[in-house]
Short mmCIF file of C-alpha atoms in Angstrom, two decimals:
data_model
loop_
_atom_site.label_atom_id
_atom_site.label_comp_id
_atom_site.label_asym_id
_atom_site.label_seq_id
_atom_site.Cartn_x
_atom_site.Cartn_y
_atom_site.Cartn_z
CA UNK A 92 -17.80 -9.29 -53.65
CA UNK A 93 -14.27 -8.02 -53.90
CA UNK A 94 -13.43 -4.72 -52.27
CA UNK A 95 -11.77 -3.13 -49.30
CA UNK A 96 -13.00 -3.43 -45.77
CA UNK A 97 -13.50 0.05 -44.47
CA UNK A 98 -15.40 1.69 -41.52
CA UNK A 99 -18.04 4.19 -42.46
CA UNK A 100 -15.75 7.09 -41.37
CA UNK A 101 -12.76 5.83 -43.49
CA UNK A 102 -15.11 5.31 -46.43
CA UNK A 103 -16.04 8.93 -46.28
CA UNK A 104 -12.26 9.80 -46.05
CA UNK A 105 -11.53 7.70 -49.11
CA UNK A 106 -14.40 9.25 -51.02
CA UNK A 107 -13.23 12.82 -50.20
CA UNK A 108 -9.73 11.76 -51.31
CA UNK A 109 -11.02 10.40 -54.62
CA UNK A 110 -12.99 13.41 -55.24
CA UNK A 111 -10.05 15.68 -54.50
CA UNK A 112 -7.83 13.65 -56.90
CA UNK A 113 -10.40 13.84 -59.64
CA UNK A 114 -11.08 17.60 -59.48
CA UNK A 115 -8.51 20.23 -58.36
CA UNK A 116 -11.50 22.60 -57.55
CA UNK A 117 -12.55 20.46 -54.69
CA UNK A 118 -11.61 22.05 -51.22
CA UNK A 119 -12.21 20.90 -47.73
CA UNK A 120 -12.63 23.41 -44.95
CA UNK A 121 -13.66 23.45 -41.36
CA UNK A 122 -12.44 23.53 -37.77
CA UNK A 123 -9.64 21.39 -37.16
CA UNK A 124 -9.91 19.49 -40.48
CA UNK A 125 -6.34 20.04 -41.39
CA UNK A 126 -3.36 18.82 -39.32
CA UNK A 127 -5.75 17.27 -36.63
CA UNK A 128 -7.79 15.44 -39.28
CA UNK A 129 -11.12 16.39 -37.82
CA UNK A 130 -12.66 15.59 -34.40
CA UNK A 131 -13.63 12.17 -35.84
CA UNK A 132 -10.45 11.95 -38.07
CA UNK A 133 -12.66 11.89 -41.23
CA UNK A 134 -10.19 14.20 -42.99
CA UNK A 135 -7.10 12.42 -41.68
CA UNK A 136 -4.12 12.63 -44.01
CA UNK A 137 -5.79 14.95 -46.57
CA UNK A 138 -3.78 18.05 -45.36
CA UNK A 139 -0.57 16.16 -45.72
CA UNK A 140 -1.40 14.94 -49.19
CA UNK A 141 -3.20 18.00 -50.67
CA UNK A 142 -1.70 20.97 -48.82
CA UNK A 143 -3.11 23.76 -46.68
CA UNK A 144 -4.50 25.54 -49.82
CA UNK A 145 -7.08 22.78 -50.40
CA UNK A 146 -7.46 21.52 -46.64
CA UNK A 147 -8.18 24.63 -44.75
CA UNK A 148 -8.35 25.00 -40.99
CA UNK A 149 -10.87 27.69 -40.41
CA UNK A 150 -11.70 29.78 -37.33
CA UNK A 151 -14.46 28.62 -34.94
CA UNK A 152 -17.14 30.52 -36.96
CA UNK A 153 -19.65 28.27 -38.74
CA UNK A 154 -21.29 31.42 -40.41
CA UNK A 155 -17.95 32.38 -41.71
CA UNK A 156 -17.24 28.73 -43.01
CA UNK A 157 -20.54 28.68 -44.95
CA UNK A 158 -20.32 32.32 -46.09
CA UNK A 159 -16.87 31.75 -47.40
CA UNK A 160 -17.87 28.47 -49.13
CA UNK A 161 -20.68 30.45 -50.98
CA UNK A 162 -18.12 32.88 -52.37
CA UNK A 163 -15.81 30.03 -53.40
CA UNK A 164 -18.56 28.27 -55.23
CA UNK A 165 -19.43 31.38 -57.13
CA UNK A 166 -15.99 31.49 -58.30
CA UNK A 167 -16.01 27.94 -59.58
CA UNK A 168 -14.74 25.86 -56.68
CA UNK A 169 -16.41 22.94 -55.02
CA UNK A 170 -16.07 23.46 -51.18
CA UNK A 171 -16.87 20.75 -48.77
CA UNK A 172 -17.52 22.25 -45.35
CA UNK A 173 -17.31 20.30 -42.15
CA UNK A 174 -19.46 21.32 -39.22
CA UNK A 175 -17.88 19.46 -36.25
CA UNK A 176 -21.21 18.57 -34.39
CA UNK A 177 -24.84 18.88 -35.42
CA UNK A 178 -25.50 21.31 -32.60
CA UNK A 179 -22.81 23.61 -33.80
CA UNK A 180 -24.54 24.35 -37.22
CA UNK A 181 -27.00 26.83 -36.04
CA UNK A 182 -24.85 29.89 -36.13
CA UNK A 183 -24.67 29.20 -39.93
CA UNK A 184 -28.45 29.18 -40.46
CA UNK A 185 -28.55 32.65 -42.01
CA UNK A 186 -25.88 31.86 -44.53
CA UNK A 187 -27.39 28.48 -45.34
CA UNK A 188 -31.09 29.25 -45.38
CA UNK A 189 -31.16 32.73 -46.80
CA UNK A 190 -28.33 32.70 -49.15
CA UNK A 191 -26.96 29.11 -50.07
CA UNK A 192 -30.43 27.67 -50.58
CA UNK A 193 -31.83 30.46 -52.67
CA UNK A 194 -29.04 31.99 -54.83
CA UNK A 195 -29.61 29.50 -57.68
CA UNK A 196 -33.29 30.37 -57.87
CA UNK A 197 -32.79 34.05 -57.27
CA UNK A 198 -30.33 34.07 -60.08
CA UNK A 199 -32.76 32.14 -62.33
CA UNK A 200 -30.25 29.49 -62.63
CA UNK A 201 -27.28 31.62 -63.65
CA UNK A 202 -25.39 30.86 -60.38
CA UNK A 203 -24.41 27.38 -59.18
CA UNK A 204 -23.66 26.63 -55.65
CA UNK A 205 -21.93 23.20 -55.50
CA UNK A 206 -21.26 23.35 -51.71
CA UNK A 207 -21.40 20.34 -49.43
CA UNK A 208 -22.02 20.70 -45.84
CA UNK A 209 -20.91 17.61 -43.85
CA UNK A 210 -22.59 17.29 -40.39
CA UNK A 211 -22.10 14.41 -38.06
CA UNK A 212 -25.53 13.97 -36.40
CA UNK A 213 -27.58 11.82 -34.02
CA UNK A 214 -26.91 10.35 -30.58
CA UNK A 215 -25.46 7.21 -29.23
CA UNK A 216 -21.88 8.36 -28.45
CA UNK A 217 -22.29 9.57 -24.80
CA UNK A 218 -21.56 13.05 -25.73
CA UNK A 219 -22.35 16.30 -23.82
CA UNK A 220 -25.09 18.74 -24.69
CA UNK A 221 -25.20 20.19 -28.25
CA UNK A 222 -23.41 16.98 -29.70
CA UNK A 223 -26.23 14.53 -30.36
CA UNK A 224 -28.87 16.48 -32.25
CA UNK A 225 -30.93 15.33 -35.24
CA UNK A 226 -31.58 18.60 -37.04
CA UNK A 227 -32.70 17.19 -40.48
CA UNK A 228 -36.19 18.54 -40.55
CA UNK A 229 -34.81 22.05 -40.70
CA UNK A 230 -32.90 21.31 -43.77
CA UNK A 231 -35.60 19.21 -45.46
CA UNK A 232 -38.14 22.11 -44.84
CA UNK A 233 -35.75 24.44 -46.74
CA UNK A 234 -36.26 24.58 -50.38
CA UNK A 235 -33.05 24.73 -52.46
CA UNK A 236 -31.12 22.04 -50.33
CA UNK A 237 -30.53 18.51 -51.16
CA UNK A 238 -30.33 16.43 -47.99
CA UNK A 239 -28.78 13.03 -47.88
CA UNK A 240 -27.61 10.65 -45.22
CA UNK A 241 -25.80 7.30 -45.30
CA UNK A 242 -25.91 4.10 -43.40
CA UNK A 243 -23.30 1.84 -44.86
CA UNK A 244 -19.62 2.31 -45.64
CA UNK A 245 -20.17 1.69 -49.42
CA UNK A 246 -23.03 4.25 -49.45
CA UNK A 247 -20.77 6.66 -47.57
CA UNK A 248 -17.97 6.09 -50.08
CA UNK A 249 -20.02 6.80 -53.12
CA UNK A 250 -22.57 9.22 -51.98
CA UNK A 251 -20.01 11.75 -50.76
CA UNK A 252 -18.55 11.88 -54.21
CA UNK A 253 -21.97 12.30 -55.79
CA UNK A 254 -22.73 15.11 -53.47
CA UNK A 255 -19.53 16.93 -54.23
CA UNK A 256 -20.30 16.55 -57.99
CA UNK A 257 -23.83 17.98 -57.65
CA UNK A 258 -24.32 21.54 -58.68
CA UNK A 259 -26.90 22.08 -56.06
CA UNK A 260 -25.91 22.54 -52.27
CA UNK A 261 -26.02 19.32 -50.39
CA UNK A 262 -26.33 18.76 -46.82
CA UNK A 263 -24.52 15.49 -46.12
CA UNK A 264 -25.66 14.01 -42.71
CA UNK A 265 -23.25 11.44 -41.15
CA UNK A 266 -24.65 9.17 -38.46
CA UNK A 267 -21.83 9.61 -35.94
CA UNK A 268 -22.55 6.46 -33.92
CA UNK A 269 -21.95 4.37 -37.10
CA UNK A 270 -18.60 5.77 -37.94
CA UNK A 271 -16.91 2.81 -36.72
CA UNK A 272 -19.19 0.11 -38.41
CA UNK A 273 -17.10 -1.95 -40.95
CA UNK A 274 -18.09 -3.46 -44.23
CA UNK A 275 -16.53 -4.28 -47.59
CA UNK A 276 -16.66 -1.42 -50.05
CA UNK A 277 -16.45 -1.70 -53.74
CA UNK A 278 -14.28 1.10 -54.81
CA UNK A 279 -14.08 0.29 -58.56
CA UNK A 280 -16.01 2.24 -61.01
CA UNK A 281 -17.31 5.75 -60.91
CA UNK A 282 -19.93 7.56 -58.81
CA UNK A 283 -22.28 7.21 -61.84
CA UNK A 284 -22.12 3.37 -61.43
CA UNK A 285 -23.38 3.55 -57.87
CA UNK A 286 -26.86 3.86 -56.73
CA UNK A 287 -28.08 7.45 -57.51
CA UNK A 288 -27.95 9.94 -54.74
CA UNK A 289 -31.63 10.59 -54.74
CA UNK A 290 -32.71 6.92 -54.76
CA UNK A 291 -34.00 4.91 -51.64
CA UNK A 292 -32.56 1.34 -51.11
CA UNK A 293 -34.58 -1.69 -50.22
CA UNK A 294 -32.28 -3.05 -47.44
CA UNK A 295 -34.30 -6.18 -46.67
CA UNK A 296 -37.33 -7.59 -48.72
CA UNK A 297 -40.47 -8.40 -46.89
CA UNK A 298 -44.20 -8.69 -47.49
CA UNK A 299 -46.24 -7.92 -44.32
CA UNK A 300 -45.22 -4.40 -43.39
CA UNK A 301 -42.93 -1.65 -44.61
CA UNK A 302 -40.37 -0.16 -42.27
CA UNK A 303 -38.76 3.13 -43.42
CA UNK A 304 -35.57 4.27 -41.75
CA UNK A 305 -32.47 6.28 -42.52
CA UNK A 306 -28.96 7.11 -41.32
CA UNK A 307 -28.31 5.57 -37.71
CA UNK A 308 -31.73 3.93 -37.52
CA UNK A 309 -31.29 1.67 -40.56
CA UNK A 310 -29.25 -0.71 -38.46
CA UNK A 311 -31.84 -0.85 -35.74
CA UNK A 312 -34.55 -1.41 -38.36
CA UNK A 313 -32.70 -4.37 -39.75
CA UNK A 314 -32.14 -5.82 -36.34
CA UNK A 315 -35.84 -5.63 -35.69
CA UNK A 316 -36.86 -7.19 -38.90
CA UNK A 317 -34.47 -9.98 -38.18
CA UNK A 318 -35.80 -10.38 -34.54
CA UNK A 319 -39.49 -10.52 -35.65
CA UNK A 320 -40.04 -14.16 -36.63
CA UNK A 321 -43.74 -13.91 -36.97
CA UNK A 322 -43.84 -11.09 -39.73
CA UNK A 323 -42.07 -10.37 -42.84
CA UNK A 324 -40.83 -6.85 -42.52
CA UNK A 325 -39.56 -4.95 -45.61
CA UNK A 326 -36.85 -2.31 -44.65
CA UNK A 327 -36.27 0.69 -46.77
CA UNK A 328 -33.14 2.84 -46.38
CA UNK A 329 -34.37 6.29 -47.44
CA UNK A 330 -30.90 7.68 -48.08
CA UNK A 331 -32.16 10.91 -49.65
CA UNK A 332 -34.28 13.10 -47.21
CA UNK A 333 -34.88 15.83 -49.81
CA UNK A 334 -36.03 15.01 -52.25
CA UNK A 335 -37.57 11.77 -50.95
CA UNK A 336 -37.82 8.74 -53.35
CA UNK A 337 -41.48 8.35 -52.84
CA UNK A 338 -41.89 5.94 -55.78
CA UNK A 339 -39.94 3.34 -53.97
CA UNK A 340 -41.90 3.88 -50.62
CA UNK A 341 -45.33 3.88 -52.40
CA UNK A 342 -44.62 0.66 -54.31
CA UNK A 343 -43.68 -1.08 -51.04
CA UNK A 344 -46.60 0.19 -49.16
CA UNK A 345 -49.02 -0.82 -51.92
CA UNK A 346 -47.74 -4.41 -51.52
CA UNK A 347 -47.59 -4.69 -47.74
CA UNK A 348 -50.53 -2.37 -46.70
CA UNK A 349 -48.60 -1.07 -43.67
CA UNK A 350 -46.05 1.35 -42.89
CA UNK A 351 -43.83 2.24 -39.80
CA UNK A 352 -41.44 5.15 -40.03
CA UNK A 353 -38.55 5.40 -37.63
CA UNK A 354 -35.94 8.12 -36.95
CA UNK A 355 -33.93 9.48 -34.01
CA UNK A 356 -35.40 12.94 -34.22
CA UNK A 357 -38.54 13.85 -32.23
CA UNK A 358 -41.84 12.61 -33.64
CA UNK A 359 -43.42 15.96 -33.75
CA UNK A 360 -42.90 17.70 -37.11
CA UNK A 361 -40.17 15.12 -37.92
CA UNK A 362 -39.69 13.79 -41.38
CA UNK A 363 -41.75 10.82 -40.62
CA UNK A 364 -44.78 13.12 -40.35
CA UNK A 365 -44.27 14.29 -43.92
CA UNK A 366 -43.85 10.70 -45.23
CA UNK A 367 -47.02 9.60 -43.38
CA UNK A 368 -48.97 12.31 -44.96
CA UNK A 369 -47.76 11.70 -48.54
CA UNK A 370 -48.20 7.92 -48.09
CA UNK A 371 -51.86 8.53 -46.85
CA UNK A 372 -52.51 10.75 -49.80
CA UNK A 373 -51.17 8.38 -52.43
CA UNK A 374 -51.86 5.02 -50.88
CA UNK A 375 -54.94 5.46 -48.90
CA UNK A 376 -56.92 2.56 -50.26
CA UNK A 377 -54.05 0.16 -49.87
CA UNK A 378 -53.49 0.94 -46.18
CA UNK A 379 -54.64 -1.62 -43.71
CA UNK A 380 -53.64 0.68 -40.73
CA UNK A 381 -52.76 4.22 -39.95
CA UNK A 382 -48.95 5.02 -40.62
CA UNK A 383 -47.11 4.59 -37.39
CA UNK A 384 -44.17 6.89 -36.30
CA UNK A 385 -41.38 5.80 -34.00
CA UNK A 386 -38.94 8.47 -33.02
CA UNK A 387 -37.18 10.41 -30.13
CA UNK A 388 -39.32 12.14 -27.47
CA UNK A 389 -40.44 15.79 -27.59
CA UNK A 390 -37.78 16.80 -25.14
CA UNK A 391 -34.29 18.36 -25.52
CA UNK A 392 -31.67 15.64 -25.97
CA UNK A 393 -31.01 14.20 -22.49
CA UNK A 394 -27.73 13.83 -20.66
CA UNK A 395 -25.64 10.96 -22.01
CA UNK A 396 -26.51 8.69 -19.12
CA UNK A 397 -30.22 8.86 -20.13
CA UNK A 398 -29.69 8.62 -23.95
CA UNK A 399 -30.44 4.92 -24.13
CA UNK A 400 -33.89 5.70 -22.87
CA UNK A 401 -34.40 8.43 -25.43
CA UNK A 402 -33.19 6.82 -28.55
CA UNK A 403 -35.52 4.42 -30.39
CA UNK A 404 -34.31 0.91 -30.07
CA UNK A 405 -35.33 -2.39 -31.34
CA UNK A 406 -38.15 -2.92 -28.83
CA UNK A 407 -39.65 0.47 -29.66
CA UNK A 408 -39.49 -0.14 -33.33
CA UNK A 409 -41.07 -3.67 -32.89
CA UNK A 410 -43.69 -1.93 -30.73
CA UNK A 411 -44.53 0.29 -33.63
CA UNK A 412 -44.95 -2.68 -35.78
CA UNK A 413 -47.19 -4.19 -33.12
CA UNK A 414 -49.34 -1.06 -33.23
CA UNK A 415 -49.78 -1.33 -36.82
CA UNK A 416 -51.00 -4.90 -36.57
CA UNK A 417 -53.44 -3.97 -33.66
CA UNK A 418 -55.68 -2.32 -36.39
#
């Protein structure tokens, strides 16, 4: 396949650049996104090429970033907000949950809020407190928000453009420990020719058990499937967390009869619990075992020296598969 080799981080940068080239109403805003290019350099070079009017360094005020973006969206712009780290989002919960998520319904569709909130999330980089959270369940529980995450550079390149083009607010979760993963990215075509933003992706075909993961855990799930030489594991990259592409999940589970869901977030009330409930309701007579969930522990995220014990790894994912086959 022809294309350009990019890291996941550079793929997001390239997708942002293309969206800004295609639509002068697209703005980038956040803390240090301008001359510095962002903490992870995701916006590197955009300030130089598009100027300070379109790549805006904001004060350290997440509530102000989202509140300003709402006003800009109501005036016809398409702001892309960067929250530096997952744990920094919470000052903006009021603007996001009570305004951004609700204004389109409150106005009976008369108002569009095409706001993208980019959030690096998850652990695995040896960071300090508040820098390794997995807050996706907060967003998926909030009606009115679309929530997506990416696992590959090509998906990052196209999905960020689809999120910007969407007329609904989109929370775009970026697995920060995968920023440096490289792959060949097909950059020809348009966002409409790529996998739709709301569709799941079968990352590996299998026949014995379905393993659902998303974001940073997709790579771990694929490694687990490769390591298990006794069973054929089908891996699904969920991609969209709200809405979930349940049709793809159901079809797979009805073939394999087993499901394991893996994510970095704590198991209790995590997205895996909702997926388990939906699959149980819709695929009950096809299941050979209960749905198994693999995730982080029900503790605050630990200091960096302990995070390798907290994050689900290949062994814990395969233990989940073993528990499914124990029934």
